[in-house]
Short mmCIF file of C-alpha atoms in Angstrom, two decimals:
data_model
loop_
_atom_site.label_atom_id
_atom_site.label_comp_id
_atom_site.label_asym_id
_atom_site.label_seq_id
_atom_site.Cartn_x
_atom_site.Cartn_y
_atom_site.Cartn_z
CA MET A 1 174.33 -10.45 107.47
CA ASN A 2 170.90 -11.07 108.93
CA LYS A 3 168.72 -14.04 109.72
CA ALA A 4 165.32 -12.52 108.96
CA PRO A 5 163.84 -13.37 105.55
CA SER A 6 165.04 -10.87 102.98
CA LEU A 7 165.41 -10.49 99.23
CA GLU A 8 169.04 -10.26 98.24
CA SER A 9 169.05 -7.69 95.46
CA ASN A 10 171.64 -8.37 92.74
CA ARG A 11 171.43 -4.86 91.29
CA SER A 12 174.77 -3.65 92.58
CA LEU A 13 175.84 -0.09 91.92
CA ILE A 14 179.49 0.97 91.52
CA ILE A 15 179.99 4.73 91.75
CA THR A 16 183.32 6.34 90.87
CA TYR A 17 183.39 10.12 91.03
CA ASN A 18 185.38 12.46 88.81
CA LEU A 19 186.74 15.16 91.10
CA PRO A 20 186.90 18.56 89.35
CA ILE A 21 190.24 20.32 89.93
CA SER A 22 190.58 22.70 86.98
CA LYS A 23 190.48 25.81 89.20
CA THR A 24 193.17 24.42 91.51
CA SER A 25 195.16 22.43 88.94
CA LYS A 26 198.39 24.20 89.92
CA PHE A 27 198.20 22.50 93.32
CA TRP A 28 198.04 19.05 91.75
CA ASP A 29 200.68 19.86 89.11
CA GLU A 30 203.11 21.16 91.74
CA LEU A 31 202.64 18.03 93.87
CA LYS A 32 204.06 16.08 90.92
CA GLN A 33 207.11 18.38 91.13
CA GLY A 34 207.45 17.64 94.84
CA LYS A 35 206.03 20.95 96.03
CA VAL A 36 203.02 21.72 98.24
CA TYR A 37 201.18 24.98 97.64
CA ALA A 38 198.55 26.95 99.51
CA THR A 39 196.50 29.89 98.26
CA LYS A 40 196.38 33.45 99.53
CA CYS A 41 193.57 35.94 99.04
CA LYS A 42 194.98 39.14 97.51
CA LYS A 43 192.21 41.17 99.13
CA CYS A 44 192.28 40.00 102.77
CA GLY A 45 195.72 38.39 102.73
CA LYS A 46 194.51 35.17 104.33
CA LEU A 47 196.58 32.06 103.59
CA VAL A 48 194.38 29.00 103.08
CA PHE A 49 194.97 25.25 102.97
CA PRO A 50 193.56 23.25 101.23
CA PRO A 51 193.81 25.63 98.26
CA VAL A 52 190.76 27.51 96.97
CA ALA A 53 189.91 29.48 93.81
CA ASP A 54 187.64 31.93 95.62
CA CYS A 55 187.74 33.59 99.05
CA GLY A 56 184.29 33.05 100.56
CA PRO A 57 184.61 35.45 103.52
CA CYS A 58 185.53 38.48 101.37
CA GLY A 59 183.90 37.38 98.15
CA SER A 60 187.02 37.83 96.04
CA SER A 61 188.39 35.59 93.30
CA GLU A 62 191.79 37.34 93.27
CA ILE A 63 193.96 34.51 94.56
CA GLU A 64 197.73 33.98 94.55
CA TRP A 65 199.75 30.81 95.10
CA THR A 66 202.28 30.35 97.91
CA GLU A 67 204.63 27.40 98.33
CA LEU A 68 204.61 25.88 101.81
CA ILE A 69 208.04 25.15 103.32
CA GLY A 70 206.31 22.38 105.23
CA ASN A 71 207.78 22.68 108.72
CA GLY A 72 205.11 21.83 111.25
CA LYS A 73 204.28 20.58 114.71
CA ILE A 74 201.72 17.89 115.52
CA VAL A 75 198.49 19.28 117.00
CA THR A 76 196.74 15.92 117.31
CA PHE A 77 196.81 12.45 115.76
CA THR A 78 195.21 8.99 115.68
CA GLU A 79 195.84 5.57 114.26
CA VAL A 80 193.03 4.16 112.12
CA VAL A 81 192.79 0.44 112.88
CA VAL A 82 189.27 -0.39 111.66
CA LYS A 83 189.24 0.90 108.11
CA PRO A 84 186.56 1.86 105.62
CA ALA A 85 185.81 -0.55 102.76
CA SER A 86 187.92 1.19 100.10
CA PHE A 87 190.99 1.26 102.43
CA SER A 88 190.58 -2.33 103.60
CA GLU A 89 193.83 -3.45 101.93
CA GLU A 90 195.91 -0.85 103.76
CA PRO A 91 197.77 -1.61 106.98
CA SER A 92 196.69 0.58 109.94
CA TYR A 93 197.57 4.20 109.21
CA ILE A 94 198.38 7.25 111.30
CA VAL A 95 196.53 10.47 110.55
CA ALA A 96 197.88 13.70 112.03
CA ILE A 97 196.89 17.34 112.03
CA ALA A 98 199.94 19.61 112.17
CA LYS A 99 200.26 23.37 112.30
CA LEU A 100 202.79 24.68 109.80
CA SER A 101 205.16 27.60 110.39
CA GLU A 102 203.09 29.57 107.84
CA GLY A 103 200.11 29.33 110.22
CA VAL A 104 197.82 26.92 108.36
CA LYS A 105 196.91 23.47 109.68
CA VAL A 106 197.01 20.36 107.48
CA LEU A 107 195.49 16.89 107.90
CA ALA A 108 197.47 14.04 106.30
CA TRP A 109 198.95 10.61 106.88
CA LEU A 110 202.13 10.52 108.95
CA SER A 111 204.52 7.82 107.80
CA GLY A 112 207.91 6.53 108.86
CA ILE A 113 207.21 6.41 112.60
CA LYS A 114 205.29 4.21 115.04
CA LYS A 115 202.28 5.59 116.93
CA GLU A 116 203.97 4.85 120.28
CA LYS A 117 206.76 7.32 119.47
CA LEU A 118 204.40 10.20 118.66
CA HIS A 119 203.48 13.09 120.86
CA ILE A 120 201.70 16.40 120.47
CA GLY A 121 204.18 19.14 119.60
CA MET A 122 206.52 16.79 117.71
CA LYS A 123 208.16 18.35 114.63
CA VAL A 124 207.08 16.98 111.26
CA LYS A 125 207.69 17.84 107.62
CA LEU A 126 204.91 18.08 105.02
CA LYS A 127 205.96 16.51 101.71
CA ALA A 128 204.41 15.83 98.32
CA LYS A 129 203.86 12.16 97.57
CA VAL A 130 203.68 10.57 94.11
CA PHE A 131 202.34 7.03 93.88
CA SER A 132 203.45 4.44 91.32
CA ASP A 133 200.13 4.87 89.47
CA LYS A 134 201.00 8.61 89.17
CA LYS A 135 198.31 9.57 91.65
CA VAL A 136 199.49 12.42 93.88
CA ALA A 137 198.91 13.31 97.52
CA TYR A 138 200.91 14.73 100.43
CA GLU A 139 202.08 13.32 103.74
CA PHE A 140 203.92 14.11 106.92
CA VAL A 141 207.22 12.52 107.83
CA PRO A 142 209.19 12.99 111.05
CA ALA A 143 211.36 16.14 110.80
CA MET B 1 154.51 33.59 116.45
CA ASN B 2 152.92 30.38 117.65
CA LYS B 3 154.14 28.56 120.71
CA VAL B 4 154.93 24.97 119.67
CA ALA B 5 154.01 21.90 121.71
CA ILE B 6 154.82 18.21 121.49
CA ILE B 7 151.43 16.50 121.78
CA GLY B 8 152.29 12.95 120.72
CA LYS B 9 155.33 10.73 120.48
CA GLY B 10 156.27 7.27 119.25
CA HIS B 11 159.47 5.23 119.22
CA SER B 12 160.37 1.90 117.67
CA ARG B 13 162.60 -0.66 119.31
CA PHE B 14 166.19 0.14 118.27
CA GLY B 15 168.63 -2.55 117.16
CA ASP B 16 169.08 -4.89 114.22
CA ARG B 17 165.65 -4.48 112.66
CA SER B 18 166.10 -6.74 109.65
CA ASP B 19 162.52 -7.87 110.34
CA VAL B 20 161.06 -4.67 108.85
CA ASN B 21 161.63 -2.29 105.94
CA LEU B 22 162.03 1.46 106.40
CA ALA B 23 158.30 2.22 105.98
CA GLU B 24 157.21 -0.55 108.36
CA LEU B 25 159.79 0.62 110.88
CA SER B 26 158.50 4.21 110.60
CA PHE B 27 154.91 3.04 111.16
CA GLU B 28 156.02 1.68 114.57
CA ALA B 29 156.77 5.26 115.65
CA ILE B 30 154.24 7.26 113.62
CA GLN B 31 151.04 5.39 114.56
CA PRO B 32 151.59 5.61 118.36
CA ALA B 33 152.44 9.33 117.97
CA LEU B 34 149.16 9.90 116.11
CA ASP B 35 147.18 7.78 118.58
CA ALA B 36 148.59 9.71 121.53
CA SER B 37 147.52 12.97 119.88
CA GLY B 38 144.01 11.72 119.12
CA LEU B 39 144.66 12.26 115.40
CA THR B 40 144.53 10.21 112.23
CA ALA B 41 147.09 10.31 109.45
CA LYS B 42 144.84 12.25 107.08
CA GLU B 43 144.64 15.15 109.54
CA ILE B 44 148.40 15.76 109.27
CA PRO B 45 149.13 18.58 106.77
CA TYR B 46 152.94 18.43 106.88
CA MET B 47 155.66 15.90 107.60
CA ALA B 48 159.41 16.47 107.98
CA LEU B 49 161.64 13.39 107.88
CA GLY B 50 165.14 13.16 109.33
CA SER B 51 167.00 10.47 107.43
CA MET B 52 170.43 10.27 105.88
CA GLY B 53 169.78 7.18 103.80
CA VAL B 54 172.30 5.48 101.47
CA TRP B 55 172.36 2.27 103.57
CA SER B 56 168.79 1.43 102.69
CA GLU B 57 167.42 1.16 99.20
CA GLU B 58 164.94 4.01 98.84
CA PRO B 59 166.42 7.33 97.63
CA LEU B 60 163.19 9.19 98.48
CA PRO B 61 162.26 7.77 101.87
CA ALA B 62 159.80 10.54 102.80
CA VAL B 63 157.33 9.66 100.06
CA VAL B 64 157.59 5.92 100.70
CA ILE B 65 157.01 6.38 104.43
CA ALA B 66 154.17 8.87 103.86
CA GLU B 67 152.30 6.52 101.53
CA TYR B 68 152.73 3.54 103.86
CA CYS B 69 151.55 5.51 106.89
CA GLY B 70 148.55 7.17 105.20
CA LEU B 71 150.10 10.62 104.91
CA THR B 72 150.07 11.01 101.11
CA GLY B 73 148.94 14.53 100.21
CA ALA B 74 150.69 16.19 103.14
CA GLY B 75 153.62 18.50 102.48
CA LEU B 76 156.80 16.40 102.66
CA VAL B 77 160.49 17.02 103.05
CA ARG B 78 163.54 14.94 103.95
CA CYS B 79 166.07 16.93 105.99
CA GLU B 80 169.81 16.21 106.01
CA ALA B 81 172.23 17.47 108.64
CA ALA B 82 174.23 14.23 108.98
CA CYS B 83 173.80 12.83 112.51
CA ALA B 84 171.73 15.92 113.35
CA SER B 85 169.21 15.23 110.56
CA GLY B 86 166.58 14.44 113.20
CA SER B 87 167.00 17.86 114.80
CA ALA B 88 166.99 19.48 111.36
CA ALA B 89 163.61 17.81 110.75
CA VAL B 90 162.33 18.98 114.14
CA PHE B 91 163.51 22.51 113.34
CA ASN B 92 161.81 22.39 109.96
CA ALA B 93 158.44 21.32 111.39
CA TYR B 94 158.79 23.58 114.46
CA SER B 95 159.41 26.56 112.17
CA ALA B 96 156.35 25.67 110.08
CA VAL B 97 154.12 25.62 113.19
CA MET B 98 155.78 28.62 114.85
CA SER B 99 155.37 30.75 111.72
CA LYS B 100 151.64 29.84 111.53
CA GLN B 101 152.09 28.13 108.18
CA THR B 102 150.44 25.11 109.77
CA ASP B 103 148.86 24.24 113.13
CA LEU B 104 150.03 20.64 113.09
CA ALA B 105 153.13 18.90 111.83
CA LEU B 106 154.60 15.44 112.10
CA VAL B 107 158.33 14.89 112.61
CA VAL B 108 159.77 11.48 111.83
CA GLY B 109 163.28 10.14 112.20
CA ALA B 110 163.95 6.86 110.39
CA GLU B 111 167.13 5.04 109.50
CA LYS B 112 167.98 1.47 108.52
CA MET B 113 171.75 1.07 108.61
CA LYS B 114 172.05 -2.70 108.82
CA GLN B 115 171.02 -3.48 105.25
CA ILE B 116 174.65 -3.26 104.10
CA ASP B 117 177.91 -4.58 105.58
CA THR B 118 179.77 -2.77 108.37
CA SER B 119 182.86 -1.74 106.38
CA THR B 120 180.65 -0.10 103.74
CA VAL B 121 178.81 1.76 106.53
CA MET B 122 182.25 2.91 107.83
CA GLU B 123 183.02 4.01 104.26
CA MET B 124 179.79 5.99 103.80
CA ILE B 125 180.13 7.74 107.18
CA GLY B 126 183.87 8.32 106.71
CA ARG B 127 183.20 10.00 103.38
CA ALA B 128 180.90 12.41 105.24
CA GLY B 129 183.78 14.29 106.91
CA TYR B 130 185.12 16.11 103.86
CA TYR B 131 185.43 13.66 100.99
CA MET B 132 187.86 15.64 98.84
CA TRP B 133 190.44 16.59 101.48
CA GLU B 134 190.05 14.01 104.23
CA PHE B 135 188.75 10.80 102.70
CA GLU B 136 190.02 10.45 99.11
CA ASN B 137 193.65 10.18 100.21
CA PHE B 138 193.46 9.72 103.96
CA GLY B 139 190.56 7.34 104.62
CA MET B 140 189.22 9.12 107.68
CA THR B 141 186.53 7.35 109.71
CA PHE B 142 184.25 8.85 112.33
CA PRO B 143 185.96 7.07 115.21
CA ALA B 144 189.20 8.61 113.84
CA TYR B 145 187.72 12.12 113.82
CA TYR B 146 186.66 11.84 117.44
CA ALA B 147 189.99 10.18 118.32
CA LEU B 148 191.70 13.40 117.11
CA HIS B 149 189.59 15.24 119.70
CA ALA B 150 190.26 12.68 122.42
CA VAL B 151 194.04 12.90 121.97
CA GLU B 152 194.13 16.68 122.34
CA HIS B 153 191.63 16.65 125.24
CA MET B 154 193.74 14.05 127.06
CA GLU B 155 196.92 16.04 126.49
CA LYS B 156 195.46 19.39 127.55
CA PHE B 157 193.22 18.43 130.44
CA GLY B 158 194.46 15.08 131.73
CA THR B 159 191.37 13.20 130.57
CA THR B 160 192.18 9.47 130.52
CA GLU B 161 191.08 6.40 128.60
CA LYS B 162 189.50 5.29 131.88
CA ASP B 163 187.39 8.46 131.95
CA LEU B 164 186.16 7.64 128.46
CA ALA B 165 185.30 4.12 129.63
CA ARG B 166 183.32 5.59 132.56
CA VAL B 167 181.00 7.34 130.09
CA ALA B 168 180.34 4.02 128.34
CA VAL B 169 179.69 2.26 131.65
CA LYS B 170 177.15 4.90 132.71
CA ASN B 171 175.32 4.88 129.41
CA HIS B 172 175.22 1.09 129.23
CA ARG B 173 173.81 1.02 132.77
CA TYR B 174 170.89 3.23 131.74
CA GLY B 175 170.56 1.58 128.34
CA ALA B 176 170.08 -1.77 130.08
CA MET B 177 166.96 -0.30 131.76
CA ASN B 178 165.52 1.09 128.52
CA PRO B 179 163.22 -1.39 126.75
CA VAL B 180 163.80 0.22 123.32
CA ALA B 181 167.62 0.38 123.55
CA HIS B 182 169.86 -1.53 121.13
CA LEU B 183 172.52 -2.63 123.66
CA ARG B 184 170.79 -3.69 126.83
CA HIS B 185 173.72 -5.04 128.82
CA GLU B 186 175.86 -3.48 131.50
CA ILE B 187 179.63 -3.31 131.07
CA THR B 188 182.59 -2.64 133.34
CA VAL B 189 185.45 -0.16 132.97
CA GLU B 190 187.80 -3.13 132.46
CA LYS B 191 185.68 -4.57 129.68
CA ALA B 192 185.58 -1.21 127.91
CA LEU B 193 189.34 -0.67 128.31
CA ASN B 194 190.12 -4.16 127.01
CA SER B 195 187.92 -3.95 123.93
CA ASN B 196 189.47 -3.76 120.45
CA VAL B 197 191.03 -0.52 119.28
CA ILE B 198 188.99 1.08 116.48
CA ALA B 199 190.91 4.35 116.07
CA TRP B 200 193.42 4.88 118.86
CA PRO B 201 192.69 5.79 121.65
CA LEU B 202 189.03 4.94 120.95
CA LYS B 203 188.02 1.33 121.44
CA LEU B 204 184.90 -0.61 120.58
CA TYR B 205 183.08 0.46 123.74
CA ASP B 206 183.91 4.11 123.08
CA CYS B 207 181.82 3.95 119.91
CA CYS B 208 178.07 3.91 119.38
CA PRO B 209 176.71 0.89 117.52
CA ILE B 210 175.30 0.83 113.99
CA THR B 211 171.56 0.76 114.59
CA ASP B 212 168.15 0.66 112.90
CA GLY B 213 165.32 2.64 114.46
CA SER B 214 162.57 5.21 114.13
CA ALA B 215 160.98 7.92 116.28
CA ALA B 216 158.12 10.37 115.74
CA LEU B 217 156.62 13.50 117.28
CA VAL B 218 153.39 15.40 116.60
CA LEU B 219 153.91 19.16 116.95
CA ALA B 220 150.97 21.54 117.48
CA SER B 221 150.29 25.23 117.99
CA GLU B 222 148.82 26.51 121.26
CA SER B 223 145.35 26.90 119.70
CA LYS B 224 145.47 23.34 118.38
CA VAL B 225 146.53 22.12 121.84
CA LYS B 226 143.35 23.72 123.23
CA GLU B 227 141.15 22.47 120.38
CA LEU B 228 142.38 18.89 120.82
CA LYS B 229 142.06 19.21 124.63
CA ILE B 230 145.65 18.06 125.17
CA GLU B 231 145.98 18.23 128.94
CA ASP B 232 149.70 18.05 129.50
CA PRO B 233 151.74 19.23 126.51
CA VAL B 234 155.50 19.63 126.52
CA TRP B 235 156.64 22.89 124.92
CA ILE B 236 159.62 23.42 122.66
CA ASP B 237 160.89 26.59 124.30
CA ALA B 238 163.88 27.13 122.05
CA MET B 239 166.05 25.69 119.32
CA GLY B 240 169.59 26.94 118.74
CA PHE B 241 171.61 26.15 115.62
CA ALA B 242 175.14 26.64 114.29
CA SER B 243 177.79 25.07 112.05
CA ASP B 244 181.54 24.69 111.74
CA THR B 245 184.12 24.35 108.94
CA ALA B 246 183.93 21.44 106.50
CA ASN B 247 187.71 20.91 106.80
CA ILE B 248 188.54 19.75 110.31
CA SER B 249 192.03 21.22 109.85
CA LYS B 250 190.50 24.70 109.87
CA ARG B 251 189.16 24.44 113.44
CA GLU B 252 190.63 26.49 116.26
CA ASN B 253 191.27 23.41 118.43
CA TYR B 254 190.03 19.84 118.99
CA VAL B 255 188.94 19.98 122.60
CA GLY B 256 185.33 20.90 121.88
CA LEU B 257 182.81 21.63 119.15
CA SER B 258 182.25 25.33 118.55
CA ALA B 259 178.93 24.65 116.79
CA SER B 260 177.69 23.11 120.06
CA VAL B 261 178.81 26.14 122.07
CA LYS B 262 177.09 28.56 119.68
CA ALA B 263 173.88 26.55 119.37
CA ALA B 264 173.67 26.18 123.16
CA LYS B 265 174.14 29.91 123.76
CA MET B 266 171.40 30.67 121.26
CA ALA B 267 169.02 28.17 122.85
CA TYR B 268 169.70 29.33 126.43
CA ASN B 269 169.23 32.92 125.32
CA ILE B 270 165.90 32.31 123.57
CA ALA B 271 164.58 30.20 126.48
CA GLY B 272 165.85 32.71 129.04
CA ILE B 273 167.58 30.05 131.12
CA SER B 274 171.10 29.04 132.09
CA PRO B 275 172.64 25.56 132.24
CA ILE B 276 171.90 25.19 135.96
CA ASP B 277 168.16 25.36 135.23
CA VAL B 278 168.26 22.15 133.18
CA ASP B 279 166.89 19.08 135.05
CA VAL B 280 167.90 16.43 132.51
CA ALA B 281 169.82 16.35 129.24
CA ASN B 282 170.44 14.13 126.26
CA VAL B 283 173.79 14.87 124.65
CA HIS B 284 175.33 13.57 121.43
CA ASP B 285 177.59 10.77 122.69
CA CYS B 286 178.41 9.15 119.33
CA PHE B 287 181.77 8.51 120.98
CA THR B 288 182.56 8.70 124.70
CA ILE B 289 184.83 11.72 124.25
CA ALA B 290 181.91 13.52 122.60
CA GLU B 291 179.87 13.28 125.82
CA ILE B 292 182.72 14.72 127.90
CA MET B 293 183.19 17.59 125.46
CA ALA B 294 179.42 18.18 125.43
CA TYR B 295 179.33 18.71 129.23
CA GLU B 296 181.84 21.51 128.69
CA ASP B 297 180.44 22.96 125.46
CA LEU B 298 176.91 23.12 126.93
CA GLY B 299 178.16 24.88 130.07
CA PHE B 300 177.42 22.07 132.54
CA CYS B 301 181.02 22.64 133.70
CA GLU B 302 184.06 24.68 132.68
CA LYS B 303 186.13 23.68 129.64
CA GLY B 304 188.49 20.93 130.75
CA ASP B 305 186.38 19.75 133.70
CA GLY B 306 184.24 17.27 131.76
CA ALA B 307 186.16 14.20 132.89
CA GLN B 308 185.82 15.28 136.53
CA MET B 309 182.03 15.35 136.09
CA ILE B 310 181.93 11.70 135.01
CA ARG B 311 184.43 10.70 137.75
CA ASP B 312 182.22 12.39 140.39
CA GLY B 313 178.98 10.91 139.07
CA GLU B 314 177.60 14.39 138.41
CA THR B 315 175.82 13.23 135.25
CA GLU B 316 174.08 10.26 136.86
CA ILE B 317 170.74 10.37 138.67
CA GLY B 318 171.45 12.13 141.97
CA GLY B 319 174.24 14.20 140.42
CA LYS B 320 174.21 17.81 139.29
CA ILE B 321 172.65 17.07 135.89
CA PRO B 322 171.68 13.57 134.75
CA VAL B 323 172.69 12.93 131.13
CA ASN B 324 171.57 10.27 128.64
CA LEU B 325 169.25 8.32 130.91
CA ASP B 326 167.99 6.37 127.89
CA GLY B 327 171.47 4.95 127.29
CA GLY B 328 172.47 7.67 124.86
CA LEU B 329 173.73 6.98 121.37
CA LYS B 330 176.28 4.71 123.02
CA ALA B 331 173.83 2.08 124.29
CA LYS B 332 170.40 3.04 122.95
CA GLY B 333 171.98 3.20 119.50
CA HIS B 334 172.41 5.84 116.82
CA PRO B 335 170.21 5.40 113.74
CA ILE B 336 171.68 8.56 112.25
CA GLY B 337 168.63 10.55 111.14
CA THR B 338 166.48 9.23 113.98
CA THR B 339 168.66 10.34 116.89
CA GLY B 340 167.53 13.98 117.12
CA VAL B 341 163.87 12.94 117.17
CA SER B 342 164.53 10.07 119.58
CA MET B 343 166.19 12.49 122.02
CA LEU B 344 163.02 14.62 122.16
CA VAL B 345 160.82 11.52 122.60
CA GLU B 346 162.96 10.51 125.59
CA LEU B 347 163.02 14.01 127.10
CA THR B 348 159.24 14.34 126.70
CA LYS B 349 158.92 11.11 128.69
CA GLN B 350 161.37 12.38 131.31
CA LEU B 351 159.47 15.68 131.65
CA ARG B 352 156.18 13.80 132.00
CA GLU B 353 157.83 11.43 134.51
CA GLU B 354 156.78 8.42 132.45
CA VAL B 355 159.96 6.33 132.52
CA LYS B 356 160.90 3.60 135.00
CA PRO B 357 161.76 5.16 138.40
CA THR B 358 165.28 3.67 138.16
CA ARG B 359 166.08 5.89 135.18
CA GLN B 360 163.82 8.89 135.92
CA ALA B 361 165.58 12.21 136.53
CA PRO B 362 164.26 14.21 139.50
CA MET B 363 162.35 17.25 138.19
CA LYS B 364 162.69 20.69 139.72
CA ASN B 365 162.16 23.19 136.92
CA TYR B 366 160.72 20.72 134.40
CA VAL B 367 163.28 21.86 131.83
CA ALA B 368 165.17 19.46 129.55
CA LEU B 369 167.91 19.95 126.95
CA ALA B 370 168.75 17.98 123.81
CA HIS B 371 172.14 18.35 122.09
CA ASN B 372 172.48 16.85 118.63
CA THR B 373 175.52 17.30 116.39
CA GLY B 374 176.17 16.16 112.85
CA GLY B 375 179.32 15.31 110.92
CA THR B 376 182.63 16.08 112.62
CA GLY B 377 180.91 18.83 114.60
CA HIS B 378 179.78 20.35 111.30
CA TYR B 379 176.17 20.84 112.35
CA GLY B 380 174.97 21.74 115.85
CA PHE B 381 171.45 21.87 117.26
CA VAL B 382 170.39 22.43 120.87
CA SER B 383 166.73 22.22 121.90
CA ILE B 384 165.13 23.23 125.19
CA LEU B 385 161.88 21.58 126.26
CA ARG B 386 159.64 22.61 129.14
CA ARG B 387 156.58 21.06 130.72
#
């Protein structure tokens, strides 16, 4: 990495975080069932994605769950060619932000189409995604 | 409230600084800043450090730097606002002097990013968008975040990849004249356009390098300026601040950074000036599109006209408002926590007309502006300096 004299420390540190989801567990459970949910504040009526357990702006914890139909249009997108270390095994991936018919915007991978065929305004569908190791996420596919 | 002056400055050479550790690198900026102020380390009551860390080994860099530079005993803090950590440190020390808590304060920016490999640096910065919703499953990188902005800006306003390249060419031209810059070579539009794609449409030459470097400023109250017989101080007239959503999906649009707009308005308002009064500016060009958006967000032109400014040479010397005459983040380099401090070192030099004539902005009002953002536009700081 460098030519200047340096001590190469062998005290490596591997950090793996546990990500707490107990307050939004419904979101992750529903993904396994193929459904994508958002949350809605009962007080101000605002629909929010990603889901939250509390509404910061109005200070309320009265939240209800709403399933997203998932019809959206691309707002912007990119293709990640130079990847971070923990994604180094992945082929280049397309990330898009789309606005859904419900009004919220979502950032996710867009699969099943080449970058050259994409344009802003293109219709996409937001879908739940279950990996072979049972990990869950969500993605866009062309509508 | 105290008026706050910059009475001393120091700046290390930026680049691959594997020849020094973080404390030694900081000394290269701190000692000249103290010398220029006629002070010794033990006279400094308070130090604010801008540093993001994680790529170098010390978790508490402020105490390590303070001990090495003779500042042990002073009040210490490390400030984090991602790539705006340097401005956060300036704001911290500026507030301490302005509020009369102290008459003197040292601001240091120090970052050593080249102690780990590049893909791990990409990982650590990528995680700093919003780990839970944008990195865990989607592996966002910072070039990718700014690419999302570039794509919408190009669609809405007709900005082209060539316009982005023009920003890189300008900043490399000035960087080549700056003895402390990391990348000191000129490039052409063709070279920039033909460089490897990092996150489409951004290519290698649209991105700032990964850089080591330090910068320091001594801040003083008006009475201390008199006491120390500082003849030609530069004043911090205003600092504006703002923030934006953690989730990038929650932003209104991707053609600008609302935290920059808000911070700029606040700074202009406090200083009692408008954009046309600014003689020279340093803007946060972590990626070429960021510089074009900054022209618009700071009011140097209307929203959507940023590309026209670079096409017309309006942000070069001789244009309406010269920008990034030190090479910017693009060519000078972007040691994350150092950048905000480095910008003020450069603008102090510009205001005092100390730089090489080939990269000196003509001064009319002796007013300069620094624009420093952090994260994906998460943090915004705008500072106005006056001589």
